Short mmCIF file of C-alpha atoms in Angstrom, two decimals:
data_model
loop_
_atom_site.label_atom_id
_atom_site.label_comp_id
_atom_site.label_asym_id
_atom_site.label_seq_id
_atom_site.Cartn_x
_atom_site.Cartn_y
_atom_site.Cartn_z
CA MET A 1 0.00 0.00 0.00
CA LYS A 2 1.57 3.27 -1.13
CA ARG A 3 1.99 6.08 1.37
CA LEU A 4 -0.78 8.68 1.40
CA THR A 5 -0.17 12.38 1.86
CA SER A 6 -2.40 15.43 1.72
CA PHE A 7 0.39 17.96 2.12
CA THR A 8 2.84 17.72 -0.78
CA TYR A 9 2.38 19.91 -3.85
CA SER A 10 5.60 18.68 -5.48
CA PHE A 11 5.14 16.03 -8.15
CA GLU A 12 8.83 15.08 -7.87
CA LYS A 13 8.65 14.56 -4.09
CA LEU A 14 5.41 12.63 -4.40
CA ARG A 15 6.82 10.24 -7.01
CA ASN A 16 10.24 9.80 -5.41
CA GLY A 17 8.69 9.42 -1.97
CA GLY A 18 6.63 6.40 -2.95
CA CYS A 19 3.35 8.24 -2.36
CA LEU A 20 0.02 7.40 -3.94
CA TYR A 21 -0.62 9.39 -7.12
CA VAL A 22 -4.00 9.37 -8.85
CA ASP A 23 -2.93 9.45 -12.48
CA LYS A 24 -4.21 12.57 -14.24
CA THR A 25 -1.52 12.64 -16.94
CA GLU A 26 -3.89 11.56 -19.73
CA SER A 27 -5.72 14.90 -19.40
CA ILE A 28 -2.45 16.78 -19.00
CA TRP A 29 -1.06 15.18 -22.16
CA LYS A 30 -4.12 16.37 -24.13
CA LEU A 31 -3.64 19.85 -22.71
CA ILE A 32 -0.03 20.26 -23.84
CA GLN A 33 -0.37 18.88 -27.38
CA PRO A 34 -0.81 22.21 -29.20
CA THR A 35 2.20 24.53 -29.12
CA GLN A 36 2.02 28.21 -28.24
CA GLU A 37 -1.30 27.72 -26.49
CA GLY A 38 -2.39 29.49 -23.31
CA TYR A 39 -4.98 28.22 -20.85
CA PHE A 40 -6.77 29.59 -17.83
CA LEU A 41 -8.53 27.34 -15.32
CA SER A 42 -10.07 28.12 -11.94
CA ARG A 43 -10.86 25.55 -9.26
CA PRO A 44 -11.56 25.72 -5.52
CA ARG A 45 -8.58 25.73 -3.14
CA ARG A 46 -6.90 22.47 -2.21
CA PHE A 47 -8.20 20.76 -5.34
CA GLY A 48 -4.88 19.73 -6.88
CA LYS A 49 -4.04 22.88 -8.84
CA SER A 50 -0.54 23.27 -7.40
CA LEU A 51 0.25 19.58 -7.88
CA THR A 52 -0.90 19.82 -11.51
CA VAL A 53 1.30 22.86 -12.10
CA SER A 54 4.22 20.97 -10.52
CA THR A 55 3.47 18.03 -12.83
CA LEU A 56 3.51 20.33 -15.86
CA LYS A 57 6.83 21.74 -14.69
CA ALA A 58 8.33 18.24 -14.54
CA ILE A 59 7.06 17.50 -18.05
CA PHE A 60 8.52 20.67 -19.55
CA GLU A 61 11.80 20.05 -17.78
CA GLY A 62 11.95 16.68 -19.56
CA ARG A 63 11.82 14.61 -16.34
CA ARG A 64 10.60 11.47 -18.09
CA GLU A 65 11.81 9.16 -15.32
CA LEU A 66 9.21 10.58 -12.94
CA PHE A 67 6.38 9.40 -15.20
CA ASP A 68 7.21 5.71 -15.53
CA GLY A 69 4.03 3.66 -15.49
CA LEU A 70 1.73 6.67 -15.88
CA ALA A 71 -0.61 7.28 -18.81
CA ILE A 72 1.59 9.93 -20.43
CA SER A 73 4.54 7.53 -20.60
CA LYS A 74 2.57 5.48 -23.14
CA LYS A 75 1.81 8.49 -25.34
CA GLU A 76 3.76 10.03 -28.16
CA TYR A 77 5.72 12.88 -26.61
CA ASP A 78 9.30 13.98 -27.26
CA TRP A 79 10.16 14.92 -23.62
CA LYS A 80 12.19 17.83 -24.86
CA PRO A 81 13.21 20.11 -21.97
CA TYR A 82 12.18 23.76 -22.16
CA PRO A 83 13.16 26.76 -20.04
CA THR A 84 10.38 26.96 -17.46
CA ILE A 85 9.05 29.85 -15.40
CA HIS A 86 7.05 28.55 -12.45
CA LEU A 87 5.43 31.36 -10.47
CA SER A 88 3.35 30.43 -7.45
CA PHE A 89 1.68 33.14 -5.41
CA GLY A 90 0.54 30.67 -2.77
CA ASP A 91 2.91 32.09 -0.18
CA TYR A 92 1.65 35.66 -0.61
CA SER A 93 0.29 37.09 2.64
CA VAL A 94 -1.65 40.26 3.45
CA VAL A 95 0.60 43.20 4.24
CA SER A 96 0.00 46.68 5.60
CA ASP A 97 0.79 48.38 2.30
CA PRO A 98 0.13 46.03 -0.64
CA VAL A 99 0.78 48.75 -3.22
CA LYS A 100 4.34 49.06 -1.97
CA GLU A 101 5.04 45.46 -1.04
CA LEU A 102 3.36 43.53 -3.89
CA PRO A 103 5.88 44.79 -6.50
CA GLU A 104 8.70 43.82 -4.13
CA TYR A 105 7.15 40.37 -3.72
CA LEU A 106 6.89 39.88 -7.51
CA GLN A 107 10.43 41.13 -8.01
CA THR A 108 11.77 38.63 -5.47
CA LYS A 109 9.95 35.76 -7.19
CA LEU A 110 11.45 36.68 -10.55
CA GLN A 111 14.95 37.11 -9.12
CA GLU A 112 14.82 33.58 -7.65
CA ILE A 113 13.95 32.06 -11.05
CA ALA A 114 16.54 34.20 -12.85
CA SER A 115 19.25 33.11 -10.41
CA ALA A 116 18.45 29.44 -11.08
CA TYR A 117 19.21 30.10 -14.76
CA SER A 118 22.23 32.35 -14.01
CA ILE A 119 20.47 35.40 -15.40
CA ALA A 120 21.00 38.88 -13.98
CA LEU A 121 17.86 40.99 -14.31
CA THR A 122 18.47 44.70 -14.85
CA ASN A 123 15.01 46.25 -14.93
CA ALA A 124 13.51 47.97 -11.92
CA THR A 125 9.80 47.08 -12.18
CA PRO A 126 8.16 43.61 -11.96
CA GLY A 127 6.51 43.81 -15.38
CA LEU A 128 9.72 44.78 -17.17
CA CYS A 129 11.67 42.15 -15.23
CA PHE A 130 9.13 39.49 -16.19
CA GLY A 131 9.48 40.42 -19.85
CA GLU A 132 13.28 40.50 -19.55
CA LEU A 133 13.33 37.03 -17.97
CA ILE A 134 11.21 35.58 -20.78
CA ASP A 135 13.38 37.26 -23.41
CA GLU A 136 16.61 35.92 -21.92
CA LEU A 137 15.32 32.38 -21.55
CA ALA A 138 13.84 32.43 -25.08
CA LYS A 139 17.29 32.98 -26.58
CA ASN A 140 17.75 29.22 -26.22
CA ASP A 141 14.23 27.91 -26.81
CA GLN A 142 10.54 28.65 -26.30
CA VAL A 143 9.54 29.11 -22.67
CA ALA A 144 6.91 27.24 -20.63
CA ILE A 145 5.17 29.66 -18.23
CA LEU A 146 3.18 28.25 -15.31
CA ILE A 147 1.39 30.63 -12.93
CA ASP A 148 -0.29 29.18 -9.85
CA GLU A 149 -2.72 31.00 -7.53
CA TYR A 150 -2.55 34.16 -9.63
CA ASP A 151 -5.47 35.64 -7.68
CA LYS A 152 -4.23 35.25 -4.11
CA PRO A 153 -2.99 38.86 -3.90
CA ILE A 154 -6.47 39.95 -5.07
CA LEU A 155 -8.51 37.73 -2.75
CA ASP A 156 -6.32 38.60 0.23
CA ASN A 157 -6.95 42.31 -0.41
CA ILE A 158 -10.50 42.10 -1.78
CA THR A 159 -12.01 44.22 1.00
CA SER A 160 -9.08 46.65 1.06
CA SER A 161 -9.37 50.21 -0.18
CA GLN A 162 -6.22 49.46 -2.20
CA ILE A 163 -7.76 46.65 -4.24
CA THR A 164 -7.99 48.63 -7.49
CA LYS A 165 -4.29 49.49 -7.29
CA VAL A 166 -3.44 45.84 -6.56
CA GLN A 167 -5.32 44.81 -9.70
CA ARG A 168 -3.52 47.48 -11.70
CA ILE A 169 -0.14 46.16 -10.55
CA LEU A 170 -1.05 42.61 -11.57
CA LYS A 171 -2.51 43.74 -14.90
CA GLY A 172 0.76 45.48 -15.74
CA PHE A 173 2.70 42.40 -14.64
CA PHE A 174 0.74 39.98 -16.85
CA SER A 175 0.47 42.35 -19.82
CA VAL A 176 4.05 41.56 -20.92
CA LEU A 177 2.89 38.09 -21.98
CA LYS A 178 0.90 39.33 -24.98
CA GLU A 179 3.79 40.57 -27.07
CA ARG A 180 5.76 37.40 -26.35
CA ASN A 181 3.34 34.79 -27.69
CA ALA A 182 5.91 33.52 -30.18
CA LYS A 183 8.38 32.92 -27.35
CA GLU A 184 5.93 30.81 -25.30
CA ARG A 185 5.81 27.02 -25.69
CA PHE A 186 2.93 26.83 -23.21
CA LEU A 187 1.13 29.18 -20.83
CA PHE A 188 -1.02 27.97 -17.94
CA ILE A 189 -2.65 30.25 -15.36
CA THR A 190 -4.71 28.88 -12.51
CA GLY A 191 -6.38 30.18 -9.38
CA VAL A 192 -9.54 30.01 -7.29
CA SER A 193 -11.52 32.82 -8.88
CA LYS A 194 -12.15 34.14 -12.35
CA PHE A 195 -11.87 37.90 -12.65
CA CYS A 196 -12.88 39.67 -15.83
CA HIS A 197 -10.44 39.65 -18.71
CA VAL A 198 -11.08 43.38 -18.90
CA SER A 199 -9.30 43.93 -15.62
CA LEU A 200 -6.45 41.42 -15.65
CA PHE A 201 -5.93 39.46 -18.86
CA SER A 202 -7.42 41.78 -21.46
CA ASP A 203 -4.26 41.72 -23.53
CA LEU A 204 -3.89 37.91 -23.64
CA ASN A 205 -5.79 37.02 -26.79
CA ASN A 206 -4.38 33.48 -26.83
CA LEU A 207 -5.65 32.60 -23.33
CA THR A 208 -8.42 29.97 -23.52
CA ASP A 209 -10.66 29.55 -20.49
CA ILE A 210 -11.18 25.82 -19.85
CA THR A 211 -12.78 26.20 -16.40
CA MET A 212 -16.08 24.69 -17.58
CA HIS A 213 -14.76 22.66 -20.52
CA ARG A 214 -16.09 19.11 -20.53
CA ASP A 215 -12.71 17.60 -21.49
CA TYR A 216 -11.16 18.91 -18.27
CA ALA A 217 -14.12 18.74 -15.86
CA THR A 218 -12.62 15.78 -13.97
CA MET A 219 -8.93 16.66 -14.29
CA PHE A 220 -9.02 17.96 -10.71
CA GLY A 221 -10.61 15.87 -7.96
CA TYR A 222 -11.33 12.13 -7.99
CA THR A 223 -14.08 10.43 -9.98
CA GLN A 224 -15.97 7.49 -8.46
CA ALA A 225 -13.96 5.07 -10.60
CA GLU A 226 -10.67 6.64 -9.49
CA LEU A 227 -11.70 6.47 -5.83
CA GLU A 228 -12.59 2.80 -6.07
CA HIS A 229 -9.46 1.94 -8.08
CA TYR A 230 -6.77 3.83 -6.18
CA PHE A 231 -8.26 3.58 -2.70
CA SER A 232 -9.86 0.11 -2.81
CA ASP A 233 -7.48 -1.39 -0.24
CA ARG A 234 -8.03 1.53 2.14
CA ILE A 235 -11.80 1.41 1.68
CA GLU A 236 -11.89 -2.31 2.48
CA ALA A 237 -9.58 -1.92 5.49
CA THR A 238 -11.64 0.98 6.86
CA ALA A 239 -14.93 -0.87 6.35
CA GLN A 240 -13.52 -3.87 8.20
CA ALA A 241 -12.18 -1.73 11.05
CA GLN A 242 -15.55 0.02 11.44
CA ASN A 243 -17.50 -3.22 11.00
CA VAL A 244 -19.65 -1.83 8.19
CA PRO A 245 -20.27 -3.18 4.66
CA VAL A 246 -17.99 -1.77 1.97
CA GLU A 247 -20.94 -0.46 -0.05
CA GLU A 248 -22.32 1.37 2.98
CA LEU A 249 -18.94 3.07 3.57
CA LYS A 250 -18.75 4.08 -0.09
CA ARG A 251 -22.24 5.59 0.05
CA LYS A 252 -21.28 7.62 3.10
CA LEU A 253 -18.01 8.75 1.48
CA LYS A 254 -19.99 9.92 -1.54
CA ALA A 255 -22.47 11.85 0.60
CA TRP A 256 -19.70 13.54 2.59
CA TYR A 257 -16.99 14.31 0.03
CA ASP A 258 -18.30 13.87 -3.55
CA GLY A 259 -20.61 16.18 -5.48
CA TYR A 260 -18.40 18.84 -7.09
CA CYS A 261 -19.59 19.41 -10.66
CA PHE A 262 -17.59 21.64 -13.00
CA GLU A 263 -19.62 21.14 -16.19
CA GLU A 264 -23.32 20.37 -16.30
CA THR A 265 -23.06 17.11 -18.30
CA SER A 266 -19.94 15.80 -16.59
CA GLU A 267 -19.39 13.41 -13.72
CA THR A 268 -19.04 14.78 -10.20
CA VAL A 269 -15.73 14.51 -8.35
CA TYR A 270 -14.53 14.01 -4.79
CA ASN A 271 -12.49 16.60 -2.95
CA PRO A 272 -8.93 15.15 -2.97
CA VAL A 273 -7.75 16.69 0.30
CA SER A 274 -10.83 15.44 2.16
CA ILE A 275 -10.34 11.90 0.88
CA ALA A 276 -6.65 11.90 1.83
CA LYS A 277 -7.41 13.33 5.28
CA PHE A 278 -10.22 10.83 5.84
CA PHE A 279 -7.88 7.86 5.41
CA GLU A 280 -5.00 9.57 7.23
CA ASN A 281 -7.35 9.94 10.23
CA ASP A 282 -8.40 6.27 10.31
CA GLY A 283 -11.71 6.76 8.53
CA LYS A 284 -13.12 9.56 10.67
CA PHE A 285 -15.81 11.59 8.92
CA ASP A 286 -14.97 15.21 9.57
CA ASN A 287 -14.82 18.62 7.91
CA TYR A 288 -11.30 18.48 6.49
CA TRP A 289 -11.42 20.72 3.41
CA PHE A 290 -13.28 23.51 5.17
CA ALA A 291 -10.78 23.43 8.04
CA THR A 292 -7.94 24.32 5.65
CA GLY A 293 -9.34 27.83 5.19
CA THR A 294 -12.48 29.72 6.11
CA PRO A 295 -14.30 32.09 3.71
CA SER A 296 -14.11 35.24 5.82
CA PHE A 297 -14.10 37.52 2.77
CA LEU A 298 -17.23 35.73 1.51
CA MET A 299 -19.06 36.36 4.76
CA GLU A 300 -18.11 40.03 4.70
CA LEU A 301 -19.32 40.31 1.11
CA ALA A 302 -22.58 38.49 1.92
CA LYS A 303 -23.37 40.80 4.83
CA LYS A 304 -22.36 43.89 2.87
CA THR A 305 -24.67 43.03 -0.04
CA ASP A 306 -27.55 41.78 2.16
CA PHE A 307 -27.23 38.44 0.41
CA ASN A 308 -30.07 35.92 0.78
CA PHE A 309 -28.34 32.55 0.81
CA GLU A 310 -31.63 30.66 0.77
CA ASP A 311 -32.50 32.17 -2.61
CA ALA A 312 -29.20 31.01 -4.08
CA VAL A 313 -30.03 27.34 -3.53
CA SER A 314 -33.77 27.42 -4.13
CA ARG A 315 -33.95 29.21 -7.48
CA ALA A 316 -32.37 28.49 -10.84
CA VAL A 317 -29.63 30.88 -12.00
CA PRO A 318 -28.67 31.79 -15.58
CA GLY A 319 -25.43 30.77 -17.24
CA VAL A 320 -23.96 34.25 -16.83
CA THR A 321 -23.59 33.43 -13.13
CA PHE A 322 -20.54 31.38 -14.09
CA ASP A 323 -18.87 34.23 -15.93
CA ALA A 324 -15.89 36.17 -14.66
CA PHE A 325 -16.69 39.05 -12.36
CA GLU A 326 -15.37 42.51 -11.81
CA ILE A 327 -14.59 44.26 -8.55
CA PRO A 328 -16.53 46.01 -7.04
CA ASN A 329 -19.56 44.45 -8.81
CA ILE A 330 -19.21 41.01 -7.26
CA ASP A 331 -22.16 38.64 -7.23
CA PRO A 332 -21.82 36.47 -4.09
CA VAL A 333 -23.34 33.50 -5.96
CA THR A 334 -20.59 33.67 -8.59
CA LEU A 335 -17.91 33.80 -5.93
CA LEU A 336 -19.51 30.94 -3.98
CA LEU A 337 -19.48 28.84 -7.15
CA GLN A 338 -15.87 29.59 -8.01
CA THR A 339 -14.65 28.95 -4.49
CA GLY A 340 -16.43 25.58 -4.25
CA TYR A 341 -19.08 26.31 -1.62
CA LEU A 342 -21.81 25.90 -4.24
CA THR A 343 -21.83 23.62 -7.26
CA ILE A 344 -24.06 22.55 -10.14
CA LYS A 345 -26.76 20.06 -9.16
CA SER A 346 -28.84 20.09 -12.35
CA SER A 347 -29.69 22.25 -15.35
CA GLU A 348 -32.49 22.85 -17.82
CA ILE A 349 -33.15 24.83 -20.99
CA ARG A 350 -35.45 27.83 -20.63
CA PHE A 351 -36.17 30.12 -23.59
CA ASN A 352 -33.22 28.63 -25.50
CA LYS A 353 -30.82 29.33 -22.62
CA ARG A 354 -29.44 26.98 -19.98
CA TRP A 355 -30.34 27.60 -16.34
CA PHE A 356 -28.70 25.93 -13.37
CA TRP A 357 -29.82 24.68 -9.97
CA LEU A 358 -27.16 25.03 -7.30
CA ASP A 359 -26.51 23.63 -3.85
CA PHE A 360 -23.74 22.61 -1.50
CA PRO A 361 -21.69 19.83 -3.09
CA ASN A 362 -21.85 17.51 -0.07
CA GLU A 363 -22.40 17.04 3.67
CA GLU A 364 -18.95 18.34 4.58
CA VAL A 365 -19.46 21.71 2.93
CA ALA A 366 -23.13 22.04 3.95
CA GLU A 367 -22.40 21.45 7.63
CA SER A 368 -19.22 23.50 7.75
CA PHE A 369 -20.53 26.46 5.79
CA SER A 370 -23.76 26.62 7.78
CA THR A 371 -21.80 26.55 11.04
CA TYR A 372 -19.44 29.26 9.83
CA LEU A 373 -22.34 31.33 8.52
CA LEU A 374 -24.06 31.29 11.93
CA ASN A 375 -20.77 32.14 13.59
CA SER A 376 -20.34 35.11 11.28
CA TYR A 377 -23.93 36.34 11.32
CA VAL A 378 -24.97 35.82 14.95
CA GLY A 379 -21.63 35.57 16.75
CA ARG A 380 -22.01 31.98 17.96
CA THR A 381 -18.91 29.83 18.40
CA GLN A 382 -18.59 26.50 16.58
CA ARG A 383 -19.12 24.65 19.85
CA GLU A 384 -22.27 26.66 20.62
CA VAL A 385 -23.65 26.07 17.13
CA SER A 386 -22.94 22.33 17.32
CA SER A 387 -24.60 22.03 20.74
CA PHE A 388 -27.61 24.05 19.62
CA SER A 389 -28.15 22.05 16.40
CA ALA A 390 -27.85 18.76 18.32
CA ASP A 391 -30.45 19.89 20.88
CA LEU A 392 -32.84 21.06 18.17
CA ALA A 393 -32.46 17.84 16.17
CA THR A 394 -33.12 15.77 19.31
CA ALA A 395 -36.31 17.74 19.99
CA PHE A 396 -37.63 17.01 16.51
CA LEU A 397 -36.65 13.35 16.63
CA GLU A 398 -38.55 12.98 19.90
CA GLY A 399 -41.51 14.96 18.57
CA ASN A 400 -41.13 17.46 21.42
CA LEU A 401 -42.15 20.73 19.81
CA ASN A 402 -42.27 22.63 23.11
CA GLN A 403 -38.61 21.77 23.59
CA ALA A 404 -37.83 22.77 19.99
CA ARG A 405 -39.34 26.17 20.66
CA LYS A 406 -37.33 26.58 23.88
CA VAL A 407 -34.09 25.70 22.05
CA LEU A 408 -34.77 28.29 19.34
CA GLU A 409 -35.79 30.93 21.89
CA SER A 410 -32.60 30.32 23.85
CA PHE A 411 -30.52 30.59 20.69
CA PHE A 412 -32.02 33.93 19.61
CA ALA A 413 -31.93 35.33 23.14
CA GLY A 414 -28.16 35.59 22.87
CA VAL A 415 -28.12 37.20 19.43
CA PRO A 416 -26.89 40.83 19.55
CA TYR A 417 -29.47 43.55 18.86
CA THR A 418 -27.44 44.79 15.87
CA ILE A 419 -27.90 41.38 14.24
CA HIS A 420 -31.63 40.75 14.73
CA LYS A 421 -32.39 44.28 13.52
CA LYS A 422 -30.97 43.36 10.12
CA SER A 423 -33.08 42.76 7.01
CA GLU A 424 -35.45 39.93 6.24
CA ALA A 425 -32.78 38.47 3.95
CA THR A 426 -30.43 38.16 6.93
CA PHE A 427 -33.21 36.61 8.99
CA GLN A 428 -33.95 34.05 6.26
CA THR A 429 -30.28 33.25 5.84
CA VAL A 430 -29.89 32.56 9.57
CA PHE A 431 -32.94 30.28 9.66
CA TYR A 432 -31.77 28.52 6.52
CA ALA A 433 -28.39 27.78 8.12
CA ILE A 434 -30.07 26.50 11.28
CA PHE A 435 -32.20 23.99 9.41
CA ARG A 436 -29.38 22.79 7.16
CA LEU A 437 -27.48 21.83 10.32
CA LEU A 438 -30.12 19.51 11.73
CA GLY A 439 -28.58 16.37 10.24
CA PHE A 440 -31.65 14.77 8.68
CA ASN A 441 -33.73 15.38 5.58
CA VAL A 442 -34.34 19.12 5.42
CA GLU A 443 -35.76 21.03 2.45
CA ALA A 444 -35.44 24.79 2.51
CA GLU A 445 -37.97 26.76 0.43
CA SER A 446 -39.73 23.60 -0.73
CA CYS A 447 -41.91 24.16 -3.82
CA THR A 448 -45.64 23.44 -3.88
CA ASN A 449 -48.27 24.20 -6.50
CA ASP A 450 -49.31 27.32 -4.59
CA GLY A 451 -46.06 28.80 -3.40
CA ARG A 452 -43.16 27.82 -1.16
CA ILE A 453 -42.85 26.46 2.35
CA ASP A 454 -39.94 28.02 4.25
CA ALA A 455 -38.65 24.68 5.56
CA VAL A 456 -39.59 21.02 5.60
CA VAL A 457 -37.99 18.77 8.22
CA GLN A 458 -38.45 15.02 7.79
CA THR A 459 -37.56 12.40 10.38
CA ASP A 460 -38.22 8.66 10.02
CA ASP A 461 -41.86 9.01 11.07
CA HIS A 462 -42.69 12.72 10.97
CA ILE A 463 -42.87 15.66 8.56
CA TYR A 464 -42.74 19.21 9.95
CA LEU A 465 -43.78 22.07 7.65
CA PHE A 466 -42.47 25.50 8.73
CA GLU A 467 -43.50 28.99 7.77
CA PHE A 468 -41.57 31.94 9.24
CA LYS A 469 -42.68 35.54 9.47
CA LEU A 470 -40.65 38.61 10.41
CA ASP A 471 -42.48 41.55 12.00
CA ASP A 472 -45.76 40.41 10.44
CA ASP A 473 -49.14 40.69 12.15
CA ASP A 474 -50.55 37.76 10.17
CA THR A 475 -49.92 34.35 11.69
CA ALA A 476 -47.53 32.13 9.80
CA LEU A 477 -49.71 29.10 10.50
CA SER A 478 -52.62 30.71 8.66
CA GLN A 479 -50.58 30.95 5.48
CA ILE A 480 -49.69 27.25 5.54
CA LYS A 481 -53.34 26.33 6.04
CA ASP A 482 -54.81 28.85 3.60
CA LYS A 483 -52.50 27.76 0.80
CA ALA A 484 -52.74 24.09 1.80
CA TYR A 485 -48.98 23.60 1.53
CA PHE A 486 -49.35 20.23 3.25
CA LYS A 487 -51.23 18.58 0.34
CA LYS A 488 -47.97 17.76 -1.38
CA TYR A 489 -47.13 15.39 1.48
CA LEU A 490 -50.50 13.74 2.13
CA GLN A 491 -49.54 10.53 0.33
CA SER A 492 -46.75 9.97 2.80
CA SER A 493 -47.40 7.56 5.66
CA LYS A 494 -45.67 9.96 8.06
CA LYS A 495 -47.42 12.19 10.56
CA ILE A 496 -47.61 15.82 9.32
CA THR A 497 -47.38 18.81 11.65
CA LEU A 498 -47.68 22.46 10.62
CA ILE A 499 -45.58 25.02 12.51
CA GLY A 500 -46.01 28.76 12.14
CA VAL A 501 -43.33 31.00 13.65
CA ASN A 502 -43.38 34.79 14.00
CA PHE A 503 -40.20 36.66 14.94
CA ASP A 504 -40.02 40.18 16.38
CA SER A 505 -36.82 41.87 15.19
CA GLU A 506 -37.18 44.69 17.72
CA LYS A 507 -37.27 42.32 20.69
CA GLY A 508 -35.11 39.64 19.09
CA GLN A 509 -37.62 37.00 20.15
CA LEU A 510 -40.03 34.41 18.83
CA ILE A 511 -43.39 36.02 19.65
CA ASP A 512 -45.67 33.43 18.13
CA TRP A 513 -45.30 29.66 17.77
CA GLN A 514 -48.37 27.77 16.65
CA THR A 515 -48.58 24.09 15.73
CA GLU A 516 -51.30 21.94 14.25
CA ASP A 517 -51.36 18.30 13.17
CA VAL A 518 -52.82 17.52 9.76
CA VAL A 519 -55.74 15.10 9.99
CA GLU A 520 -56.90 13.53 6.74
#
């Protein structure tokens, strides 16, 4: 059994260290066939981008010995070494004055590469130095240029007043690539987000965006077949250790870590870091990917734009949602998609255009994001949120609605006044997060023929239909009854209970809680 690691981004170290490598070189070989081509691809963090860039670097350095037994070793390829510029901005960190320190950071990166090739750079600005480095290397042969995490300086400064100047610095830095197309054997730029070409890559006419290209939809992450092939021994050992059937373990793995879809007709993929961490931690189901970085800038953006998260996962969005965005006109849904917190669940054609239904990719992201959202919106710690959701779930499982009300009242009693005086969108987002955390079948904004129910909670023997009102004199229960929302569920053998909840934003309290069982 080969050693498993979730920490190395070096293809050379991984191969020489006897570590498990899920072979993606068939896709990489297809990518590098044309010469003088440039590609851009965005994927969520910790999804194998840096390892792929390191693999490309080894290919363009002619390191054929590292690829023995892999798919590319059986393909026609000359393994000719090329001068290679590998720029990774993964170690960039927020500084007090990014306008001053970002150019210094870029200059240092270029100097390190130049020194490795015994080149002395003479220009004083990063853009001119970048062009000079390409020119010097191209005196011998075309140059392979690999840029990883291009957007980290942007995302780390996205809420800064200096963000426009940061973008301008990077635009000037990348602009030198246009006039050097003939000197480039291959150009590959990757990152988490996709900013408009207008702002960053407007001059790069040869840069093809393959972010949602079907041929590369599974190049990052693990398909079901890859999981079962490369991890079969670990799956069997874990199932045996936990005394569960192999198929049951695989179903749970799929629910927790699969579900990322990067093109509407393509297969979903597993998060690679979560799978590695799962087996490294003896088969413990936990929130591994989310723990590697929290979306603080997303939460700030959501609160700033009064974003209704419930709407994002209950209504179809047009294809333009997947397009690049421009600061300061950022759509939170677009950013949530690009960063991996939302993904494609299905699509349909409406009026000759494709529309998409979105949701969390899996249990790991749903639980983690909802917990973090409540922490950000209402100031509850992770431990408090976990305890609260467990108490609320227990109340529903036991059919104790009085206790469910007490748990919710206790939760909101500690919410700061500045929070519960926010908009209805904030209120809906908080309730949405609460119900996604319950741990059993929960539908938010469930559709009926005559409107939408705010939440549907289903246990093994019970269905609870919720309607929430904010600062509304009408009772929420009346709306459920008047519109007969419950009819959709009458064919179920489960007991049905209607729950109407009214919330007073001034007092920060539940002021009305009415329940009624449906009797056929």
